[in-house]
């Protein structure tokens, strides 16, 4: 064992000892997260390595993804596995609630789902002893020391798929203390599939063995539209059932006699006239009222309804010029609205679609514009794009992270109550739409897509492949983080596929050029779509072939 490996083992032993010592605190932390609605109310033991499902007999593959993005990237590979090896059992673990509620409805029949165990010796030993996987596929950057070292000790094959490391993590992992540990962990893998050549270089600099690095492309190119099976809404995961005391029946009774909105109005009156404890009880009642009246219904066919809504929007837009600014972060709306103002002077019937990253940001934008006297259509209010309305704000893209972003820096009960009331008023016509595939449909409405999260330092860009797949002319800023490889790959295939701009002035110039010259715009649209299809063609099959040849074949031959 070399010097770096010995240092790595020393650092790991320290990590293992610390994770053992803090294990009780981590369990308390999980319980606190459960109280706050961040962990599933009935599946918390899974986070400690205790299964809630029976392991089927035969070989088993474990795919591990933390959040929604990684989980969605894993699904096409899982489907490819089911296609070619239906005899294999497959387990997918995720760590977040948002990933669970969406992904569980996208998995092929027979694929198991569990919440991932925390990285403590006891939890990992219990999990691996029970499930006894033949191989483990980790998504993106999941380098958990106990998971990797315990799996290696048990002789389980390891693969890192769609592997990436941010520049921040790369600098941290290159530090003298962590470098030996990271080097040791990477040496335990049988396969690393980086999402780009630059990421491959990063892993080699972290001393990953060169012979285990194989390329297949970025799995995000292989994502397909969500299935028509909507997410199952279970509001009991948001608020602990223990707080739904008998006074809940007051809310239910009000609902039965007066209707949902009148019941909420009555509860609001109580909130402002009673003490703090009673307020909290009735807030719990309000949450349970929502759950009882709406969320215990059958699965909502979100995709089908969404397609109908998008088609209706297309009719409303007619032949007006339109462009979309998507995944906008706070501050970036000033850039987009500034460009809108310039374009509107040239094209009075222009429609600008603004899709903020967080729904509340959309409401704030709409309120500000309305105070300025501008006519704005807000998607959550089902407002139409009629003549005279030039701005359409989409405030219905709600992800798990977005929801948690709302619950910060204030009293949790106050925020939950305000959010409940807001939700109910939005549900006059339909359920509030937590539509995770909505953006892909919206891109169909516009010939031009400006991808936000990229115009200010500190931001890290967003996925441009969805806009390219829809045939939009794609523009973005320069602060794109690890999405730089995606932009570079598309530009290498066709320089017209993605245009990067430094800010408002360059964006104005580009937009004016696109709208004034149909041939220029069409060339950009064609380039982005062709580049996307060239990059996505066969990418899942390639990833499966590499994975099967380098990991699964050997793992299954060993007959573990």
XYZ file of C-alpha atoms in Angstrom:
560
model
C 0.000 0.000 0.000
C 1.445 3.346 -1.082
C 1.813 6.454 1.029
C -1.303 8.131 -0.382
C -3.361 4.977 0.193
C -2.131 4.689 3.798
C -3.055 8.316 4.455
C -6.403 7.690 2.806
C -7.088 4.735 5.105
C -6.132 6.838 8.110
C -8.526 9.613 7.087
C -11.237 7.019 6.432
C -10.784 5.412 9.853
C -11.176 8.856 11.415
C -14.306 9.453 9.302
C -15.700 6.033 10.234
C -15.106 6.639 13.943
C -16.705 10.082 13.779
C -19.708 8.773 11.842
C -20.136 6.091 14.509
C -19.949 8.637 17.337
C -22.384 11.101 15.755
C -24.817 8.364 14.673
C -27.256 9.078 17.565
C -27.211 12.772 16.662
C -27.896 11.943 13.026
C -30.888 9.858 14.078
C -32.210 12.777 16.113
C -31.633 15.023 13.120
C -33.678 12.654 10.943
C -36.521 12.737 13.450
C -36.404 16.529 13.463
C -36.533 16.495 9.666
C -39.542 14.191 9.902
C -41.310 16.665 12.195
C -40.590 19.419 9.670
C -41.971 17.267 6.863
C -38.611 16.694 5.182
C -38.636 12.933 5.732
C -41.381 10.446 4.942
C -43.607 9.965 8.012
C -43.756 6.163 7.792
C -40.493 5.268 6.053
C -37.885 6.800 8.343
C -36.424 3.364 9.288
C -35.257 3.022 5.680
C -32.842 5.898 6.312
C -31.282 3.738 9.033
C -30.836 0.766 6.723
C -33.976 -1.060 7.826
C -35.967 -2.282 4.808
C -39.700 -1.899 4.281
C -39.813 -4.300 1.322
C -38.980 -7.962 0.914
C -35.872 -8.703 -1.105
C -36.785 -10.885 -4.076
C -34.591 -13.931 -4.762
C -31.899 -13.726 -7.407
C -29.301 -11.159 -8.528
C -29.964 -7.542 -7.534
C -28.586 -4.234 -8.853
C -28.663 -1.141 -6.661
C -28.930 2.296 -8.286
C -28.402 5.171 -5.852
C -29.439 8.755 -6.625
C -29.882 11.490 -4.046
C -32.237 14.006 -5.622
C -34.751 14.291 -8.439
C -32.249 15.225 -11.145
C -29.984 12.242 -10.538
C -32.956 9.925 -10.190
C -34.456 11.023 -13.499
C -31.079 10.480 -15.173
C -30.980 6.941 -13.782
C -34.412 5.923 -15.058
C -33.485 5.491 -18.766
C -30.559 3.251 -17.780
C -32.825 1.251 -15.484
C -35.328 0.831 -18.317
C -32.531 -0.336 -20.611
C -31.503 -2.843 -17.966
C -35.072 -4.138 -17.673
C -35.241 -4.382 -21.459
C -32.114 -6.521 -21.846
C -31.992 -8.338 -18.504
C -35.560 -8.720 -17.190
C -34.291 -11.503 -14.927
C -32.410 -9.029 -12.729
C -33.928 -7.378 -9.665
C -33.382 -3.627 -9.489
C -33.448 -1.381 -6.440
C -33.406 2.424 -6.710
C -32.731 4.558 -3.646
C -33.211 8.300 -3.318
C -32.763 10.654 -0.388
C -35.266 13.448 -1.028
C -39.054 13.563 -0.856
C -39.357 15.329 -4.210
C -37.397 12.572 -5.911
C -39.536 9.888 -4.311
C -42.920 11.326 -5.207
C -42.027 11.828 -8.865
C -39.688 8.946 -9.634
C -41.783 6.230 -8.019
C -44.388 6.731 -10.759
C -41.808 6.627 -13.543
C -40.149 3.334 -12.631
C -40.781 0.191 -14.675
C -42.985 -2.444 -13.085
C -41.098 -4.534 -10.570
C -38.357 -1.999 -9.796
C -38.092 -1.451 -6.046
C -37.706 1.913 -4.326
C -36.297 2.667 -0.885
C -34.963 5.775 0.802
C -31.184 5.690 0.944
C -29.496 4.892 4.265
C -27.405 7.527 5.991
C -23.656 6.981 5.719
C -23.006 5.459 9.126
C -21.360 2.056 9.680
C -24.469 0.532 11.279
C -26.902 1.794 8.628
C -24.686 0.734 5.723
C -23.940 -2.689 7.181
C -27.635 -3.324 7.819
C -28.643 -2.149 4.352
C -25.991 -4.128 2.471
C -26.435 -7.274 4.557
C -30.143 -7.310 3.788
C -30.174 -6.346 0.099
C -26.856 -8.022 -0.781
C -26.537 -6.337 -4.211
C -24.355 -7.772 -6.958
C -23.371 -4.286 -8.112
C -23.934 -0.688 -7.044
C -24.390 2.190 -9.482
C -23.919 5.620 -7.907
C -25.149 8.677 -9.799
C -23.068 11.816 -10.449
C -20.995 12.669 -7.355
C -22.106 10.353 -4.557
C -18.815 9.505 -2.848
C -19.935 8.347 0.595
C -16.950 6.767 2.375
C -18.762 4.131 4.444
C -20.933 3.065 1.519
C -17.936 2.659 -0.779
C -15.549 1.057 1.696
C -18.096 -1.378 3.162
C -19.232 -2.374 -0.335
C -15.644 -2.919 -1.442
C -14.946 -5.026 1.646
C -17.946 -7.207 0.789
C -16.699 -7.639 -2.778
C -19.532 -5.670 -4.395
C -18.774 -4.088 -7.784
C -19.061 -0.273 -7.842
C -19.773 2.104 -10.730
C -20.056 5.901 -10.801
C -22.439 6.916 -13.597
C -22.775 10.379 -15.150
C -19.906 11.257 -12.858
C -19.152 14.881 -12.215
C -17.373 17.036 -9.686
C -17.965 20.778 -9.397
C -14.988 23.131 -9.348
C -15.742 23.915 -5.714
C -15.703 20.219 -4.787
C -12.648 19.597 -6.951
C -10.672 22.247 -5.064
C -11.919 20.886 -1.741
C -11.119 17.280 -2.637
C -7.662 18.294 -3.867
C -6.774 19.686 -0.441
C -4.051 17.765 1.459
C -6.453 16.286 4.027
C -9.181 15.031 1.681
C -7.109 14.115 -1.381
C -5.829 10.775 0.032
C -9.374 9.786 1.054
C -10.900 10.673 -2.335
C -8.086 8.854 -4.115
C -8.729 5.777 -1.964
C -12.480 5.871 -2.623
C -12.065 6.229 -6.398
C -9.695 3.255 -6.448
C -12.558 1.027 -5.259
C -14.634 1.598 -8.408
C -14.687 -0.789 -11.348
C -16.108 1.885 -13.660
C -16.452 5.654 -13.821
C -18.550 7.156 -16.640
C -17.870 10.930 -16.612
C -20.431 13.185 -18.212
C -17.693 14.974 -20.185
C -14.018 14.710 -21.107
C -13.193 17.575 -18.726
C -14.865 15.697 -15.892
C -12.802 12.660 -16.856
C -9.648 14.756 -16.470
C -10.831 15.944 -13.052
C -11.263 12.368 -11.864
C -7.840 11.381 -13.188
C -6.294 14.335 -11.353
C -7.957 12.952 -8.230
C -6.063 9.715 -9.003
C -8.918 7.619 -10.344
C -7.273 4.746 -12.274
C -7.344 5.709 -15.991
C -8.422 2.231 -17.107
C -11.743 2.467 -15.215
C -12.777 5.721 -16.937
C -15.040 5.160 -19.938
C -17.181 7.675 -21.787
C -20.811 7.337 -22.845
C -22.074 10.935 -22.732
C -24.328 12.943 -20.460
C -27.408 10.944 -19.470
C -29.443 14.158 -19.307
C -29.492 14.041 -23.110
C -31.351 10.764 -22.804
C -34.223 12.059 -20.671
C -37.662 11.548 -22.173
C -40.918 13.343 -21.308
C -42.571 12.256 -18.099
C -45.181 9.559 -18.366
C -48.841 10.458 -18.153
C -49.111 8.978 -14.714
C -49.189 11.934 -12.338
C -47.552 12.173 -8.950
C -49.520 10.899 -5.981
C -50.038 13.750 -3.529
C -49.654 12.789 0.089
C -49.850 15.877 2.247
C -49.260 13.840 5.393
C -45.566 13.995 4.545
C -45.627 17.778 4.845
C -47.088 18.041 8.343
C -46.807 15.456 11.138
C -50.084 13.622 11.838
C -49.600 14.119 15.594
C -50.566 17.786 15.166
C -53.867 16.972 13.469
C -55.710 16.968 16.794
C -59.483 16.473 17.251
C -59.999 20.147 16.373
C -59.279 19.035 12.823
C -62.917 17.955 12.743
C -63.873 21.623 13.041
C -62.203 22.255 9.717
C -63.765 19.179 8.129
C -67.200 20.153 9.456
C -66.827 23.688 8.121
C -65.827 22.280 4.766
C -68.894 20.045 4.598
C -71.279 22.862 5.535
C -69.691 25.875 3.877
C -67.306 24.645 1.196
C -63.517 24.734 1.068
C -62.949 28.484 0.612
C -65.501 29.508 3.245
C -64.008 26.982 5.658
C -60.579 28.462 5.144
C -61.936 31.965 5.744
C -63.391 30.845 9.072
C -60.122 29.206 10.068
C -58.272 32.410 9.154
C -60.506 34.359 11.550
C -59.670 31.937 14.338
C -55.949 32.288 13.626
C -56.094 36.014 14.294
C -58.168 35.833 17.488
C -56.659 32.929 19.420
C -53.389 32.293 21.200
C -50.234 30.864 19.701
C -50.963 27.229 20.643
C -54.482 27.351 19.209
C -53.129 28.994 16.075
C -50.732 26.127 15.576
C -53.462 23.552 16.142
C -55.702 25.188 13.597
C -52.850 25.496 11.135
C -52.471 21.753 11.467
C -56.215 21.471 10.918
C -55.907 23.602 7.826
C -53.213 21.360 6.459
C -55.263 18.280 7.218
C -58.255 19.932 5.575
C -56.237 20.302 2.399
C -55.165 16.701 2.636
C -58.689 15.453 3.323
C -60.402 17.491 0.621
C -57.896 17.271 -2.194
C -54.840 15.150 -1.750
C -56.423 11.811 -0.870
C -57.936 11.684 -4.334
C -56.721 9.312 -7.016
C -53.559 10.162 -8.906
C -53.903 13.386 -10.848
C -53.280 13.001 -14.553
C -51.020 16.050 -14.640
C -49.383 15.430 -17.982
C -52.640 14.994 -19.890
C -54.121 18.142 -18.362
C -50.861 19.962 -18.959
C -50.828 19.127 -22.662
C -54.374 20.454 -22.973
C -53.340 23.645 -21.186
C -50.279 24.109 -23.411
C -52.390 23.670 -26.543
C -54.770 26.320 -25.209
C -51.830 28.674 -24.629
C -50.683 28.093 -28.192
C -54.084 29.250 -29.435
C -53.931 32.333 -27.193
C -50.514 33.304 -28.560
C -51.732 33.053 -32.141
C -49.255 34.668 -34.510
C -47.727 37.045 -31.965
C -43.957 37.105 -31.576
C -42.948 35.239 -28.439
C -39.824 34.357 -26.477
C -39.255 32.685 -23.125
C -36.848 33.293 -20.255
C -36.740 30.107 -18.166
C -35.269 29.130 -14.786
C -34.857 32.787 -13.846
C -33.244 33.548 -10.487
C -33.814 36.686 -8.434
C -32.251 39.698 -10.090
C -32.266 38.161 -13.544
C -35.847 39.295 -14.116
C -34.509 42.860 -14.372
C -32.360 41.778 -17.321
C -35.264 39.992 -19.012
C -37.783 42.770 -18.410
C -35.278 45.318 -19.693
C -34.937 43.329 -22.905
C -38.725 42.977 -23.078
C -39.127 46.743 -22.864
C -36.748 47.312 -25.787
C -38.338 44.585 -27.924
C -41.861 45.830 -27.229
C -40.993 49.203 -28.725
C -40.235 47.443 -32.011
C -42.866 44.699 -31.753
C -45.889 46.016 -29.793
C -47.682 42.645 -29.815
C -44.665 40.795 -28.376
C -45.256 38.221 -25.623
C -42.514 37.488 -23.099
C -42.922 34.285 -21.088
C -41.055 34.417 -17.776
C -40.516 31.146 -15.905
C -38.872 31.815 -12.519
C -36.980 29.076 -10.737
C -39.179 29.525 -7.655
C -42.980 30.053 -7.817
C -43.068 32.800 -5.187
C -40.594 34.759 -7.280
C -43.130 34.634 -10.120
C -45.827 36.113 -7.911
C -43.450 38.863 -6.793
C -42.642 39.716 -10.411
C -46.333 39.862 -11.323
C -47.186 42.089 -8.356
C -44.368 44.487 -9.168
C -45.391 44.771 -12.815
C -49.054 45.243 -11.913
C -48.125 48.094 -9.573
C -46.342 49.693 -12.518
C -49.573 49.484 -14.498
C -48.555 46.649 -16.792
C -50.977 43.905 -17.775
C -49.605 40.543 -16.680
C -51.060 37.047 -17.037
C -50.267 34.724 -14.127
C -50.398 31.021 -14.916
C -51.489 29.881 -11.462
C -54.550 32.136 -11.772
C -55.432 30.691 -15.203
C -55.282 34.174 -16.712
C -55.475 34.387 -20.490
C -52.995 36.016 -22.860
C -55.385 38.532 -24.371
C -54.527 41.542 -26.586
C -52.734 44.106 -24.462
C -51.137 41.526 -22.188
C -47.492 41.168 -23.138
C -46.031 39.291 -20.171
C -46.963 35.764 -19.100
C -45.516 34.607 -15.774
C -45.352 30.873 -15.109
C -45.464 30.375 -11.345
C -46.471 26.715 -11.294
C -43.115 24.969 -11.579
C -42.852 23.593 -8.052
C -40.055 21.180 -7.173
C -39.128 19.769 -3.816
C -36.195 22.168 -3.521
C -38.369 25.087 -4.589
C -40.932 24.287 -1.914
C -38.278 24.076 0.777
C -36.870 27.389 -0.432
C -40.137 28.989 0.658
C -39.829 27.608 4.175
C -36.824 29.535 5.451
C -36.021 32.441 7.748
C -39.519 32.645 9.292
C -41.624 30.823 11.840
C -42.399 27.469 10.221
C -46.028 27.442 11.365
C -46.659 30.944 10.064
C -45.188 30.024 6.698
C -47.169 26.795 6.456
C -50.379 28.631 7.251
C -49.763 31.364 4.697
C -48.799 28.808 2.101
C -51.926 26.731 2.828
C -54.227 29.705 2.379
C -52.426 30.668 -0.802
C -52.728 27.120 -2.127
C -56.435 26.973 -1.408
C -57.164 30.211 -3.214
C -55.209 28.914 -6.170
C -57.249 25.710 -6.174
C -60.542 27.386 -7.107
C -60.552 25.536 -10.397
C -58.058 22.673 -10.159
C -55.420 21.254 -7.898
C -52.280 23.304 -7.578
C -50.013 21.877 -10.236
C -46.708 20.556 -9.052
C -45.754 19.668 -12.596
C -42.194 18.478 -12.920
C -42.282 18.120 -16.728
C -44.103 21.369 -17.462
C -41.074 23.252 -18.730
C -40.535 20.760 -21.537
C -44.058 21.406 -22.781
C -43.689 25.185 -22.468
C -40.646 25.170 -24.736
C -42.971 24.065 -27.545
C -44.594 27.503 -27.460
C -41.564 29.591 -28.275
C -38.914 29.778 -31.000
C -36.430 31.376 -28.576
C -35.414 30.229 -25.089
C -33.123 32.180 -22.777
C -31.888 29.892 -19.991
C -31.450 31.709 -16.693
C -29.388 30.979 -13.633
C -26.440 32.062 -15.749
C -26.258 35.863 -15.861
C -24.672 36.665 -12.493
C -21.589 35.367 -10.646
C -22.433 32.684 -8.130
C -25.034 31.052 -10.351
C -24.351 27.726 -12.059
C -26.656 27.496 -15.060
C -29.425 25.047 -15.895
C -30.066 22.226 -18.327
C -30.251 23.548 -21.903
C -31.026 20.199 -23.515
C -34.797 20.453 -23.019
C -34.954 23.730 -24.935
C -32.720 22.336 -27.667
C -34.846 19.189 -27.938
C -37.908 21.382 -28.490
C -36.167 23.168 -31.361
C -35.683 26.530 -29.660
C -32.909 28.950 -30.473
C -30.962 28.663 -27.209
C -29.295 31.569 -25.408
C -27.656 31.608 -21.997
C -25.217 33.589 -19.894
C -21.639 32.636 -19.060
C -22.092 31.549 -15.421
C -23.146 27.997 -16.240
C -21.184 25.782 -13.823
C -20.903 22.134 -14.842
C -23.360 22.727 -17.714
C -20.416 24.270 -19.576
C -19.616 20.845 -21.020
C -23.113 20.609 -22.514
C -22.779 24.017 -24.143
C -19.298 23.213 -25.416
C -20.385 19.874 -26.907
C -23.332 21.420 -28.707
C -21.252 24.318 -30.017
C -18.604 21.908 -31.279
C -21.253 20.094 -33.302
C -22.704 23.367 -34.565
C -21.538 26.824 -33.426
C -25.072 28.148 -33.965
C -26.660 25.708 -31.512
C -26.095 27.811 -28.365
C -25.394 31.533 -28.055
C -23.813 32.827 -24.865
C -24.254 36.497 -23.998
C -22.614 38.589 -21.292
C -25.692 40.511 -20.223
C -28.607 42.747 -21.138
C -27.041 44.628 -24.058
C -25.808 41.527 -25.880
C -29.109 39.776 -25.217
C -31.022 42.745 -26.668
C -28.838 42.730 -29.760
C -29.287 38.998 -30.303
C -33.055 39.093 -29.787
C -33.527 41.985 -32.204
C -31.499 40.130 -34.805
C -33.468 36.911 -34.355
C -36.853 38.612 -34.615
C -35.844 40.741 -37.598
C -34.332 37.941 -39.679
C -36.376 34.747 -39.970
C -33.523 32.890 -41.683
C -31.111 33.611 -38.833
C -33.669 32.434 -36.279
C -34.489 29.294 -38.243
C -30.790 28.446 -38.572
C -30.380 28.734 -34.790
C -33.426 26.565 -34.130
C -32.305 23.879 -36.555
C -28.764 23.888 -35.171
C -29.847 23.402 -31.559
C -32.260 20.589 -32.384
C -29.787 18.766 -34.611
C -26.994 19.112 -32.038
C -29.244 17.717 -29.329
C -30.302 14.722 -31.408
C -26.700 14.018 -32.407
C -25.636 13.997 -28.757
C -28.633 12.036 -27.485
C -28.649 9.408 -30.213
C -27.795 6.049 -28.658
C -26.518 7.568 -25.421
C -28.541 5.271 -23.146
C -27.574 2.195 -25.140
C -23.914 3.253 -24.940
C -24.135 3.755 -21.186
C -25.782 0.360 -20.742
C -23.190 -1.415 -22.898
C -20.286 0.138 -20.984
C -21.942 -0.629 -17.657
C -22.737 -4.217 -18.582
C -19.308 -5.005 -20.031
C -17.189 -3.409 -17.286
C -19.305 -4.074 -14.190
C -22.402 -6.210 -14.473
C -20.912 -9.030 -16.501
C -18.176 -9.622 -13.936
C -20.511 -9.078 -10.980
C -23.042 -11.601 -12.254
C -20.369 -14.145 -13.197
C -19.093 -14.148 -9.621
C -22.492 -15.490 -8.601
C -22.741 -13.309 -5.520
